[in-house]
Amino acid sequence: MLPVVAPQPVLNLGNKLRSWLTSAGIQAPRAGQMWQSYSSLSDPAARQAFLRTLRSVVDHRGQAVSALNKLHLTADVPTLLIWGDRDRIIPVSHAYAAHDALTGSRLEVLEGVEHFPHAEAPTAVADILEDFIASTSHQANLAFRC
C-alpha cells in the first residue's frame, strides 16, 4: 500500500513545489522534515526499514512496546532528551516519563516546537548540545565510550 501513498508523480510535484518555495525564500523547516520523511517511503529499502520498525512497536491497538522498563540499564550513560512541547507524534508526556526513569538525565523541552527540534529550533538545539557536552563530566564521557 505504501508505494501507492508515495507515487513518483506526487513526489515530483512535491519536490518542485518545495524548490519553488525555497527559491522564493519561504522556509518551513517542519514541513521540510515531514516531506523528507514522506518522500523516503518511495524508496523500497527505506520503506521496508520503516515497516519493520513500525510492526515491531505498533499493533492494532496502538503502541505496543515501551522502553521505560529498560532505561535503568543506561544509568551510567550521560543522557540528554530534547523535546518539543507541541510534538503531536510523540507527546511531551513521553519525555517526562523517560526523564523520570533515567536517573541523572537532562530534559530540555522547547516551547512552541513540534516533532523536529533540530529543524525547527536549530540554534537552541546546538546551544543545548554544546552546554551538555561542556557540562558532562570527563568520567561520564569515559563511561560512555567504553
mmCIF file of C-alpha atoms in Angstrom:
data_model
loop_
_atom_site.group_PDB
_atom_site.id
_atom_site.type_symbol
_atom_site.label_atom_id
_atom_site.label_comp_id
_atom_site.label_asym_id
_atom_site.label_seq_id
_atom_site.Cartn_x
_atom_site.Cartn_y
_atom_site.Cartn_z
ATOM 1 C CA MET A 1 0.000 0.000 0.000
ATOM 2 C CA LEU A 2 2.839 2.440 0.744
ATOM 3 C CA PRO A 3 4.028 2.649 -2.899
ATOM 4 C CA VAL A 4 0.529 3.913 -3.714
ATOM 5 C CA VAL A 5 0.755 6.505 -0.934
ATOM 6 C CA ALA A 6 4.007 7.956 -2.309
ATOM 7 C CA PRO A 7 3.819 7.571 -6.119
ATOM 8 C CA GLN A 8 6.506 9.189 -8.257
ATOM 9 C CA PRO A 9 4.229 11.876 -9.804
ATOM 10 C CA VAL A 10 3.235 13.107 -6.322
ATOM 11 C CA LEU A 11 6.877 13.112 -5.229
ATOM 12 C CA ASN A 12 7.936 15.030 -8.349
ATOM 13 C CA LEU A 13 5.229 17.641 -7.791
ATOM 14 C CA GLY A 14 6.104 17.969 -4.101
ATOM 15 C CA ASN A 15 9.809 18.357 -4.863
ATOM 16 C CA LYS A 16 9.069 21.016 -7.485
ATOM 17 C CA LEU A 17 6.816 22.918 -5.072
ATOM 18 C CA ARG A 18 9.447 22.704 -2.336
ATOM 19 C CA SER A 19 12.062 24.018 -4.774
ATOM 20 C CA TRP A 20 9.854 26.961 -5.785
ATOM 21 C CA LEU A 21 9.135 27.869 -2.176
ATOM 22 C CA THR A 22 12.810 27.660 -1.254
ATOM 23 C CA SER A 23 13.840 29.827 -4.218
ATOM 24 C CA ALA A 24 11.173 32.360 -3.143
ATOM 25 C CA GLY A 25 12.821 32.490 0.296
ATOM 26 C CA ILE A 26 9.993 30.672 2.049
ATOM 27 C CA GLN A 27 11.378 28.346 4.677
ATOM 28 C CA ALA A 28 9.249 25.817 6.551
ATOM 29 C CA PRO A 29 11.632 23.520 8.473
ATOM 30 C CA ARG A 30 8.900 21.305 9.939
ATOM 31 C CA ALA A 31 7.207 20.896 6.572
ATOM 32 C CA GLY A 32 10.587 20.121 5.000
ATOM 33 C CA GLN A 33 11.291 17.388 7.533
ATOM 34 C CA MET A 34 7.811 15.914 7.092
ATOM 35 C CA TRP A 35 8.220 15.951 3.304
ATOM 36 C CA GLN A 36 11.613 14.278 3.548
ATOM 37 C CA SER A 37 10.109 11.557 5.763
ATOM 38 C CA TYR A 38 7.105 11.105 3.475
ATOM 39 C CA SER A 39 9.132 11.028 0.264
ATOM 40 C CA SER A 40 11.525 8.442 1.707
ATOM 41 C CA LEU A 41 8.622 5.947 1.569
ATOM 42 C CA SER A 42 9.087 5.770 -2.212
ATOM 43 C CA ASP A 43 12.479 4.075 -1.720
ATOM 44 C CA PRO A 44 11.904 0.298 -1.319
ATOM 45 C CA ALA A 45 14.729 -0.212 1.208
ATOM 46 C CA ALA A 46 13.681 2.779 3.333
ATOM 47 C CA ARG A 47 10.058 1.663 3.136
ATOM 48 C CA GLN A 48 10.955 -1.851 4.344
ATOM 49 C CA ALA A 49 13.006 -0.452 7.232
ATOM 50 C CA PHE A 50 10.113 1.815 8.220
ATOM 51 C CA LEU A 51 7.635 -1.064 8.097
ATOM 52 C CA ARG A 52 9.905 -3.398 10.113
ATOM 53 C CA THR A 53 10.272 -0.755 12.799
ATOM 54 C CA LEU A 54 6.583 0.100 12.793
ATOM 55 C CA ARG A 55 5.495 -3.533 13.054
ATOM 56 C CA SER A 56 7.873 -4.135 15.956
ATOM 57 C CA VAL A 57 6.390 -1.383 18.135
ATOM 58 C CA VAL A 58 2.789 -0.830 16.973
ATOM 59 C CA ASP A 59 -0.121 -3.224 16.657
ATOM 60 C CA HIS A 60 -3.846 -2.798 16.001
ATOM 61 C CA ARG A 61 -4.294 -1.280 19.486
ATOM 62 C CA GLY A 62 -1.562 1.325 19.057
ATOM 63 C CA GLN A 63 1.916 1.459 20.581
ATOM 64 C CA ALA A 64 2.718 -1.980 21.989
ATOM 65 C CA VAL A 65 6.324 -1.512 23.141
ATOM 66 C CA SER A 66 7.867 0.803 25.695
ATOM 67 C CA ALA A 67 11.486 1.206 26.715
ATOM 68 C CA LEU A 68 10.638 2.578 30.153
ATOM 69 C CA ASN A 69 11.304 -0.705 31.949
ATOM 70 C CA LYS A 70 14.762 -0.957 30.313
ATOM 71 C CA LEU A 71 16.026 2.602 30.691
ATOM 72 C CA HIS A 72 17.667 1.823 34.043
ATOM 73 C CA LEU A 73 20.262 -0.175 32.067
ATOM 74 C CA THR A 74 21.700 3.097 30.775
ATOM 75 C CA ALA A 75 22.062 4.711 34.202
ATOM 76 C CA ASP A 76 25.812 5.329 33.683
ATOM 77 C CA VAL A 77 25.381 6.908 30.254
ATOM 78 C CA PRO A 78 25.028 10.691 30.117
ATOM 79 C CA THR A 79 21.601 11.277 28.608
ATOM 80 C CA LEU A 80 20.105 14.409 27.120
ATOM 81 C CA LEU A 81 16.483 14.492 25.990
ATOM 82 C CA ILE A 82 15.391 17.355 23.727
ATOM 83 C CA TRP A 83 11.657 17.572 23.029
ATOM 84 C CA GLY A 84 9.151 19.960 21.574
ATOM 85 C CA ASP A 85 6.239 20.871 23.833
ATOM 86 C CA ARG A 86 3.896 20.681 20.833
ATOM 87 C CA ASP A 87 5.025 17.306 19.487
ATOM 88 C CA ARG A 88 1.899 15.558 18.208
ATOM 89 C CA ILE A 89 3.742 12.454 17.024
ATOM 90 C CA ILE A 90 5.363 11.521 20.347
ATOM 91 C CA PRO A 91 3.761 13.656 23.076
ATOM 92 C CA VAL A 92 5.923 15.530 25.553
ATOM 93 C CA SER A 93 4.482 13.346 28.327
ATOM 94 C CA HIS A 94 6.776 10.601 26.953
ATOM 95 C CA ALA A 95 9.762 12.885 27.508
ATOM 96 C CA TYR A 96 8.810 13.475 31.140
ATOM 97 C CA ALA A 97 8.271 9.729 31.696
ATOM 98 C CA ALA A 98 11.662 8.876 30.147
ATOM 99 C CA HIS A 99 13.367 11.624 32.144
ATOM 100 C CA ASP A 100 11.825 10.285 35.373
ATOM 101 C CA ALA A 101 13.037 6.772 34.500
ATOM 102 C CA LEU A 102 16.572 7.912 33.601
ATOM 103 C CA THR A 103 18.322 8.889 36.817
ATOM 104 C CA GLY A 104 20.599 11.841 36.181
ATOM 105 C CA SER A 105 19.246 12.592 32.713
ATOM 106 C CA ARG A 106 18.713 16.116 31.483
ATOM 107 C CA LEU A 107 15.468 17.118 29.798
ATOM 108 C CA GLU A 108 15.100 20.228 27.661
ATOM 109 C CA VAL A 109 11.572 20.994 26.442
ATOM 110 C CA LEU A 110 11.458 23.623 23.721
ATOM 111 C CA GLU A 111 8.427 25.870 23.736
ATOM 112 C CA GLY A 112 6.410 26.073 20.535
ATOM 113 C CA VAL A 113 8.384 23.256 18.902
ATOM 114 C CA GLU A 114 6.851 20.119 17.440
ATOM 115 C CA HIS A 115 8.497 16.830 16.392
ATOM 116 C CA PHE A 116 11.695 18.117 14.736
ATOM 117 C CA PRO A 117 13.557 20.332 17.258
ATOM 118 C CA HIS A 118 16.785 20.123 15.245
ATOM 119 C CA ALA A 119 14.999 21.619 12.205
ATOM 120 C CA GLU A 120 12.555 23.944 13.975
ATOM 121 C CA ALA A 121 14.991 25.406 16.524
ATOM 122 C CA PRO A 122 18.495 24.510 15.309
ATOM 123 C CA THR A 123 20.291 27.263 17.242
ATOM 124 C CA ALA A 124 18.590 26.324 20.514
ATOM 125 C CA VAL A 125 19.378 22.635 19.958
ATOM 126 C CA ALA A 126 23.032 23.410 19.133
ATOM 127 C CA ASP A 127 23.325 25.576 22.270
ATOM 128 C CA ILE A 128 21.795 22.819 24.407
ATOM 129 C CA LEU A 129 24.133 20.215 22.910
ATOM 130 C CA GLU A 130 27.205 22.400 23.416
ATOM 131 C CA ASP A 131 26.250 23.057 27.039
ATOM 132 C CA PHE A 132 25.521 19.362 27.668
ATOM 133 C CA ILE A 133 28.877 18.315 26.238
ATOM 134 C CA ALA A 134 30.729 21.010 28.161
ATOM 135 C CA SER A 135 28.956 20.245 31.434
ATOM 136 C CA THR A 136 29.154 16.451 31.234
ATOM 137 C CA SER A 137 31.986 15.212 33.406
ATOM 138 C CA HIS A 138 35.077 13.650 31.895
ATOM 139 C CA GLN A 139 34.396 10.493 33.934
ATOM 140 C CA ALA A 140 30.930 10.194 32.385
ATOM 141 C CA ASN A 141 32.439 10.648 28.919
ATOM 142 C CA LEU A 142 34.838 7.771 29.617
ATOM 143 C CA ALA A 143 31.964 5.527 30.730
ATOM 144 C CA PHE A 144 30.078 6.473 27.591
ATOM 145 C CA ARG A 145 32.950 5.474 25.285
ATOM 146 C CA CYS A 146 33.655 2.137 26.948
#
